């Protein structure tokens, strides 16, 4: 699996982006934090990587196919299970929320991944999906350079309407959309909606019958 091999080989290089852009990283963290309950909710991150988002957001459980990156997250106290988004190693109705940050561009089947998240969520649980909007300037830059990228060569980028559609098809009701990394604005600017920011966070609630 070339996507996993890249993260096994270049895990330090991937994490270096966050170290090189602390203001942008902080804005992404804050946008996600605004949609997470302040206390008492058990979350799980799919594609937890080295824990760059799970650790500061207090998420203690994760799934990660790259053993090298999983090892880094475990050293920081995350209970990382080996696995992929399409086949989560958990029972039904387990978590209060599931988080996927910059993960959807690396999955093989986005709808199956969302349906798996739906399965492991409690009846009133929700999903948080953070990603770079392919229609944004940054998204377009990633797409143009993907053939020469260690990480994004095999990635699939999505627009916000595409992600919203896939979430709806998987049974989620959209409750919030936030955007940040907005050209011309301060790095920590976070606004509702989408269309201006490069990084978008969507919150979808699990439908109950």
PDB file of C-alpha atoms in Angstrom:
ATOM      1  CA  UNK A   1       0.000   0.000   0.000  1.00  0.00           C
ATOM      2  CA  UNK A   2       1.965   3.042  -1.250  1.00  0.00           C
ATOM      3  CA  UNK A   3       0.089   5.510   0.968  1.00  0.00           C
ATOM      4  CA  UNK A   4       1.156   3.695   4.128  1.00  0.00           C
ATOM      5  CA  UNK A   5       4.703   3.111   2.877  1.00  0.00           C
ATOM      6  CA  UNK A   6       5.231   6.851   2.467  1.00  0.00           C
ATOM      7  CA  UNK A   7       4.259   7.514   6.085  1.00  0.00           C
ATOM      8  CA  UNK A   8       6.410   4.650   7.317  1.00  0.00           C
ATOM      9  CA  UNK A   9       9.433   6.045   5.491  1.00  0.00           C
ATOM     10  CA  UNK A  10       8.911   9.789   5.883  1.00  0.00           C
ATOM     11  CA  UNK A  11       6.961  10.175   9.120  1.00  0.00           C
ATOM     12  CA  UNK A  12       9.311  12.850  10.478  1.00  0.00           C
ATOM     13  CA  UNK A  13       9.037  14.850   7.260  1.00  0.00           C
ATOM     14  CA  UNK A  14       5.236  14.820   7.405  1.00  0.00           C
ATOM     15  CA  UNK A  15       5.217  16.113  10.963  1.00  0.00           C
ATOM     16  CA  UNK A  16       7.724  18.824  10.068  1.00  0.00           C
ATOM     17  CA  UNK A  17       4.979  20.832   8.327  1.00  0.00           C
ATOM     18  CA  UNK A  18       3.269  21.393  11.680  1.00  0.00           C
ATOM     19  CA  UNK A  19       6.549  22.470  13.264  1.00  0.00           C
ATOM     20  CA  UNK A  20       7.256  24.862  10.403  1.00  0.00           C
ATOM     21  CA  UNK A  21       3.774  26.439  10.484  1.00  0.00           C
ATOM     22  CA  UNK A  22       2.816  26.729  14.184  1.00  0.00           C
ATOM     23  CA  UNK A  23       0.224  29.491  13.616  1.00  0.00           C
ATOM     24  CA  UNK A  24      -1.607  27.501  10.943  1.00  0.00           C
ATOM     25  CA  UNK A  25      -1.439  24.319  13.013  1.00  0.00           C
ATOM     26  CA  UNK A  26      -2.856  26.177  16.033  1.00  0.00           C
ATOM     27  CA  UNK A  27      -5.733  27.510  13.919  1.00  0.00           C
ATOM     28  CA  UNK A  28      -6.607  24.008  12.727  1.00  0.00           C
ATOM     29  CA  UNK A  29      -6.562  22.717  16.312  1.00  0.00           C
ATOM     30  CA  UNK A  30      -8.798  25.552  17.511  1.00  0.00           C
ATOM     31  CA  UNK A  31     -11.335  25.086  14.697  1.00  0.00           C
ATOM     32  CA  UNK A  32     -11.726  21.438  15.680  1.00  0.00           C
ATOM     33  CA  UNK A  33     -11.754  22.185  19.412  1.00  0.00           C
ATOM     34  CA  UNK A  34     -14.768  24.477  18.994  1.00  0.00           C
ATOM     35  CA  UNK A  35     -16.876  21.526  17.849  1.00  0.00           C
ATOM     36  CA  UNK A  36     -15.867  19.094  20.623  1.00  0.00           C
ATOM     37  CA  UNK A  37     -17.692  18.968  23.980  1.00  0.00           C
ATOM     38  CA  UNK A  38     -15.627  20.498  26.772  1.00  0.00           C
ATOM     39  CA  UNK A  39     -15.578  17.353  28.914  1.00  0.00           C
ATOM     40  CA  UNK A  40     -16.832  13.817  29.343  1.00  0.00           C
ATOM     41  CA  UNK A  41     -17.054  12.692  25.703  1.00  0.00           C
ATOM     42  CA  UNK A  42     -14.957   9.757  24.515  1.00  0.00           C
ATOM     43  CA  UNK A  43     -13.507  10.335  21.073  1.00  0.00           C
ATOM     44  CA  UNK A  44     -11.510   8.233  18.625  1.00  0.00           C
ATOM     45  CA  UNK A  45      -9.354   9.509  15.779  1.00  0.00           C
ATOM     46  CA  UNK A  46      -9.178   7.594  12.513  1.00  0.00           C
ATOM     47  CA  UNK A  47      -5.753   8.051  10.962  1.00  0.00           C
ATOM     48  CA  UNK A  48      -4.301   9.312  14.222  1.00  0.00           C
ATOM     49  CA  UNK A  49      -0.788   9.429  12.788  1.00  0.00           C
ATOM     50  CA  UNK A  50       1.762  10.575  15.357  1.00  0.00           C
ATOM     51  CA  UNK A  51      -0.922  12.174  17.522  1.00  0.00           C
ATOM     52  CA  UNK A  52      -0.554  15.752  16.252  1.00  0.00           C
ATOM     53  CA  UNK A  53      -4.294  16.350  16.693  1.00  0.00           C
ATOM     54  CA  UNK A  54      -5.378  13.676  19.173  1.00  0.00           C
ATOM     55  CA  UNK A  55      -2.910  14.681  21.883  1.00  0.00           C
ATOM     56  CA  UNK A  56      -3.724  18.423  22.144  1.00  0.00           C
ATOM     57  CA  UNK A  57      -7.442  17.676  21.799  1.00  0.00           C
ATOM     58  CA  UNK A  58      -7.429  15.073  24.568  1.00  0.00           C
ATOM     59  CA  UNK A  59      -8.392  12.110  22.395  1.00  0.00           C
ATOM     60  CA  UNK A  60      -7.060   8.897  23.923  1.00  0.00           C
ATOM     61  CA  UNK A  61      -7.944   6.279  21.276  1.00  0.00           C
ATOM     62  CA  UNK A  62      -6.891   6.086  17.652  1.00  0.00           C
ATOM     63  CA  UNK A  63      -6.572   3.885  14.569  1.00  0.00           C
ATOM     64  CA  UNK A  64      -3.487   4.040  12.368  1.00  0.00           C
ATOM     65  CA  UNK A  65      -2.131   1.735   9.623  1.00  0.00           C
ATOM     66  CA  UNK A  66       1.434   3.106   9.794  1.00  0.00           C
ATOM     67  CA  UNK A  67       3.187   1.337  12.648  1.00  0.00           C
ATOM     68  CA  UNK A  68       5.974   3.923  12.769  1.00  0.00           C
ATOM     69  CA  UNK A  69       3.579   6.820  13.248  1.00  0.00           C
ATOM     70  CA  UNK A  70       1.431   4.795  15.650  1.00  0.00           C
ATOM     71  CA  UNK A  71       4.511   4.212  17.792  1.00  0.00           C
ATOM     72  CA  UNK A  72       5.056   7.962  18.141  1.00  0.00           C
ATOM     73  CA  UNK A  73       1.439   8.474  19.221  1.00  0.00           C
ATOM     74  CA  UNK A  74       1.633   5.625  21.743  1.00  0.00           C
ATOM     75  CA  UNK A  75       4.625   7.295  23.403  1.00  0.00           C
ATOM     76  CA  UNK A  76       2.349  10.289  24.011  1.00  0.00           C
ATOM     77  CA  UNK A  77      -0.343   8.215  25.698  1.00  0.00           C
ATOM     78  CA  UNK A  78      -2.686   7.422  22.808  1.00  0.00           C
ATOM     79  CA  UNK A  79      -4.115   3.890  22.686  1.00  0.00           C
ATOM     80  CA  UNK A  80      -3.488   3.214  19.000  1.00  0.00           C
ATOM     81  CA  UNK A  81      -5.061   0.234  17.248  1.00  0.00           C
ATOM     82  CA  UNK A  82      -3.673  -1.023  13.957  1.00  0.00           C
ATOM     83  CA  UNK A  83      -6.289  -0.747  11.223  1.00  0.00           C
ATOM     84  CA  UNK A  84      -7.838   1.251   8.403  1.00  0.00           C
ATOM     85  CA  UNK A  85     -10.831   3.558   8.132  1.00  0.00           C
ATOM     86  CA  UNK A  86     -12.881   1.093   6.102  1.00  0.00           C
ATOM     87  CA  UNK A  87     -12.650  -1.660   8.758  1.00  0.00           C
ATOM     88  CA  UNK A  88     -12.470  -0.144  12.224  1.00  0.00           C
ATOM     89  CA  UNK A  89     -11.433  -2.600  14.973  1.00  0.00           C
ATOM     90  CA  UNK A  90     -14.230  -1.607  17.372  1.00  0.00           C
ATOM     91  CA  UNK A  91     -17.706  -2.786  18.310  1.00  0.00           C
ATOM     92  CA  UNK A  92     -20.900  -0.937  17.391  1.00  0.00           C
ATOM     93  CA  UNK A  93     -22.079   2.082  19.400  1.00  0.00           C
ATOM     94  CA  UNK A  94     -18.732   2.583  21.132  1.00  0.00           C
ATOM     95  CA  UNK A  95     -17.740   6.266  20.893  1.00  0.00           C
ATOM     96  CA  UNK A  96     -19.282   9.677  21.526  1.00  0.00           C
ATOM     97  CA  UNK A  97     -17.439  11.111  18.529  1.00  0.00           C
ATOM     98  CA  UNK A  98     -15.080  10.075  15.745  1.00  0.00           C
ATOM     99  CA  UNK A  99     -12.517  12.453  14.278  1.00  0.00           C
ATOM    100  CA  UNK A 100     -10.824  12.312  10.892  1.00  0.00           C
ATOM    101  CA  UNK A 101      -8.297  15.083  10.202  1.00  0.00           C
ATOM    102  CA  UNK A 102      -6.484  15.169   6.850  1.00  0.00           C
ATOM    103  CA  UNK A 103      -7.395  11.480   6.617  1.00  0.00           C
ATOM    104  CA  UNK A 104     -10.055  11.334   3.921  1.00  0.00           C
ATOM    105  CA  UNK A 105      -7.609  12.055   1.088  1.00  0.00           C
ATOM    106  CA  UNK A 106      -5.707   8.875   1.985  1.00  0.00           C
ATOM    107  CA  UNK A 107      -8.575   6.389   2.406  1.00  0.00           C
ATOM    108  CA  UNK A 108      -9.471   3.918  -0.329  1.00  0.00           C
ATOM    109  CA  UNK A 109     -13.252   4.316   0.036  1.00  0.00           C
ATOM    110  CA  UNK A 110     -14.557   7.500   1.659  1.00  0.00           C
ATOM    111  CA  UNK A 111     -18.204   6.378   1.920  1.00  0.00           C
ATOM    112  CA  UNK A 112     -17.268   3.044   3.484  1.00  0.00           C
ATOM    113  CA  UNK A 113     -15.022   4.961   5.911  1.00  0.00           C
ATOM    114  CA  UNK A 114     -17.878   7.269   6.926  1.00  0.00           C
ATOM    115  CA  UNK A 115     -20.254   4.319   7.315  1.00  0.00           C
ATOM    116  CA  UNK A 116     -17.740   2.625   9.609  1.00  0.00           C
ATOM    117  CA  UNK A 117     -17.540   5.786  11.688  1.00  0.00           C
ATOM    118  CA  UNK A 118     -21.355   5.783  11.830  1.00  0.00           C
ATOM    119  CA  UNK A 119     -21.320   2.161  13.023  1.00  0.00           C
ATOM    120  CA  UNK A 120     -18.954   2.717  15.954  1.00  0.00           C
ATOM    121  CA  UNK A 121     -20.730   5.890  17.126  1.00  0.00           C
ATOM    122  CA  UNK A 122     -23.340   5.980  19.869  1.00  0.00           C
ATOM    123  CA  UNK A 123     -26.851   6.952  18.772  1.00  0.00           C
ATOM    124  CA  UNK A 124     -26.302  10.622  19.587  1.00  0.00           C
ATOM    125  CA  UNK A 125     -22.653  10.663  18.505  1.00  0.00           C
ATOM    126  CA  UNK A 126     -21.044  12.756  15.821  1.00  0.00           C
ATOM    127  CA  UNK A 127     -18.198  12.797  13.321  1.00  0.00           C
ATOM    128  CA  UNK A 128     -15.670  15.597  12.793  1.00  0.00           C
ATOM    129  CA  UNK A 129     -13.986  15.732   9.397  1.00  0.00           C
ATOM    130  CA  UNK A 130     -11.123  18.180   8.935  1.00  0.00           C
ATOM    131  CA  UNK A 131      -9.534  18.545   5.506  1.00  0.00           C
ATOM    132  CA  UNK A 132      -8.057  20.903   2.951  1.00  0.00           C
ATOM    133  CA  UNK A 133     -10.770  22.045   0.526  1.00  0.00           C
ATOM    134  CA  UNK A 134      -9.636  21.167  -2.993  1.00  0.00           C
ATOM    135  CA  UNK A 135     -11.358  24.323  -4.290  1.00  0.00           C
ATOM    136  CA  UNK A 136      -9.189  26.557  -2.058  1.00  0.00           C
ATOM    137  CA  UNK A 137      -5.910  28.069  -3.231  1.00  0.00           C
ATOM    138  CA  UNK A 138      -3.959  25.720  -0.966  1.00  0.00           C
ATOM    139  CA  UNK A 139      -5.967  22.753  -2.206  1.00  0.00           C
ATOM    140  CA  UNK A 140      -5.211  23.665  -5.800  1.00  0.00           C
ATOM    141  CA  UNK A 141      -1.510  23.947  -4.966  1.00  0.00           C
ATOM    142  CA  UNK A 142      -1.526  20.488  -3.403  1.00  0.00           C
ATOM    143  CA  UNK A 143      -3.277  19.048  -6.448  1.00  0.00           C
ATOM    144  CA  UNK A 144      -0.800  20.652  -8.849  1.00  0.00           C
ATOM    145  CA  UNK A 145       2.198  19.335  -6.915  1.00  0.00           C
ATOM    146  CA  UNK A 146       0.823  15.928  -5.933  1.00  0.00           C
ATOM    147  CA  UNK A 147       2.818  13.951  -8.509  1.00  0.00           C
ATOM    148  CA  UNK A 148       6.060  15.145  -6.932  1.00  0.00           C
ATOM    149  CA  UNK A 149       4.911  14.727  -3.323  1.00  0.00           C
ATOM    150  CA  UNK A 150       6.002  11.840  -1.107  1.00  0.00           C
ATOM    151  CA  UNK A 151       2.632  11.899   0.653  1.00  0.00           C
ATOM    152  CA  UNK A 152       0.022  13.215  -1.774  1.00  0.00           C
ATOM    153  CA  UNK A 153       0.990  11.335  -4.925  1.00  0.00           C
ATOM    154  CA  UNK A 154      -1.725   8.745  -4.282  1.00  0.00           C
ATOM    155  CA  UNK A 155      -4.104  11.116  -2.463  1.00  0.00           C
ATOM    156  CA  UNK A 156      -7.629  12.055  -3.536  1.00  0.00           C
ATOM    157  CA  UNK A 157      -8.682  15.616  -2.727  1.00  0.00           C
ATOM    158  CA  UNK A 158     -12.297  16.588  -2.083  1.00  0.00           C
ATOM    159  CA  UNK A 159     -14.381  19.743  -2.238  1.00  0.00           C
ATOM    160  CA  UNK A 160     -16.682  20.658   0.641  1.00  0.00           C
ATOM    161  CA  UNK A 161     -19.890  19.807  -1.308  1.00  0.00           C
ATOM    162  CA  UNK A 162     -18.427  16.381  -2.120  1.00  0.00           C
ATOM    163  CA  UNK A 163     -17.670  15.646   1.536  1.00  0.00           C
ATOM    164  CA  UNK A 164     -21.102  16.905   2.611  1.00  0.00           C
ATOM    165  CA  UNK A 165     -22.723  14.625   0.043  1.00  0.00           C
ATOM    166  CA  UNK A 166     -20.729  11.592   1.187  1.00  0.00           C
ATOM    167  CA  UNK A 167     -21.592  12.279   4.832  1.00  0.00           C
ATOM    168  CA  UNK A 168     -25.289  12.583   4.000  1.00  0.00           C
ATOM    169  CA  UNK A 169     -25.148   9.341   2.024  1.00  0.00           C
ATOM    170  CA  UNK A 170     -23.597   7.650   5.068  1.00  0.00           C
ATOM    171  CA  UNK A 171     -26.426   8.690   7.386  1.00  0.00           C
ATOM    172  CA  UNK A 172     -25.094  11.872   8.987  1.00  0.00           C
ATOM    173  CA  UNK A 173     -26.978  15.130   9.490  1.00  0.00           C
ATOM    174  CA  UNK A 174     -24.688  18.144   9.096  1.00  0.00           C
ATOM    175  CA  UNK A 175     -24.770  20.413  12.144  1.00  0.00           C
ATOM    176  CA  UNK A 176     -21.728  22.699  11.775  1.00  0.00           C
ATOM    177  CA  UNK A 177     -19.151  23.784   9.202  1.00  0.00           C
ATOM    178  CA  UNK A 178     -16.156  25.928  10.177  1.00  0.00           C
ATOM    179  CA  UNK A 179     -13.287  27.271   8.060  1.00  0.00           C
ATOM    180  CA  UNK A 180      -9.842  28.687   8.799  1.00  0.00           C
ATOM    181  CA  UNK A 181      -6.531  29.418   7.031  1.00  0.00           C
ATOM    182  CA  UNK A 182      -8.289  32.244   5.190  1.00  0.00           C
ATOM    183  CA  UNK A 183      -6.187  34.304   2.738  1.00  0.00           C
ATOM    184  CA  UNK A 184      -5.929  37.923   3.803  1.00  0.00           C
ATOM    185  CA  UNK A 185      -7.068  37.222   7.375  1.00  0.00           C
ATOM    186  CA  UNK A 186      -5.071  36.649  10.549  1.00  0.00           C
ATOM    187  CA  UNK A 187      -3.910  33.007  10.920  1.00  0.00           C
ATOM    188  CA  UNK A 188      -6.201  32.443  13.907  1.00  0.00           C
ATOM    189  CA  UNK A 189      -9.356  33.607  12.108  1.00  0.00           C
ATOM    190  CA  UNK A 190     -12.143  31.001  12.219  1.00  0.00           C
ATOM    191  CA  UNK A 191     -15.447  31.586  10.437  1.00  0.00           C
ATOM    192  CA  UNK A 192     -18.633  29.617   9.926  1.00  0.00           C
ATOM    193  CA  UNK A 193     -19.321  28.065   6.533  1.00  0.00           C
ATOM    194  CA  UNK A 194     -16.884  27.406   3.708  1.00  0.00           C
ATOM    195  CA  UNK A 195     -15.621  28.945   0.490  1.00  0.00           C
ATOM    196  CA  UNK A 196     -12.908  31.207   1.884  1.00  0.00           C
ATOM    197  CA  UNK A 197     -10.781  29.029   4.141  1.00  0.00           C
ATOM    198  CA  UNK A 198      -8.335  26.359   3.020  1.00  0.00           C
ATOM    199  CA  UNK A 199      -8.999  24.160   6.064  1.00  0.00           C
ATOM    200  CA  UNK A 200     -12.585  23.120   6.731  1.00  0.00           C
ATOM    201  CA  UNK A 201     -14.089  21.174   9.643  1.00  0.00           C
ATOM    202  CA  UNK A 202     -17.496  19.525   9.219  1.00  0.00           C
ATOM    203  CA  UNK A 203     -19.527  18.150  12.099  1.00  0.00           C
ATOM    204  CA  UNK A 204     -22.139  15.539  11.270  1.00  0.00           C
ATOM    205  CA  UNK A 205     -24.507  14.002  13.798  1.00  0.00           C
ATOM    206  CA  UNK A 206     -25.464  10.331  13.654  1.00  0.00           C
ATOM    207  CA  UNK A 207     -29.093  10.012  12.631  1.00  0.00           C
ATOM    208  CA  UNK A 208     -31.354   8.116  14.986  1.00  0.00           C
ATOM    209  CA  UNK A 209     -34.533   6.396  13.869  1.00  0.00           C
TER     210      UNK A 209
END
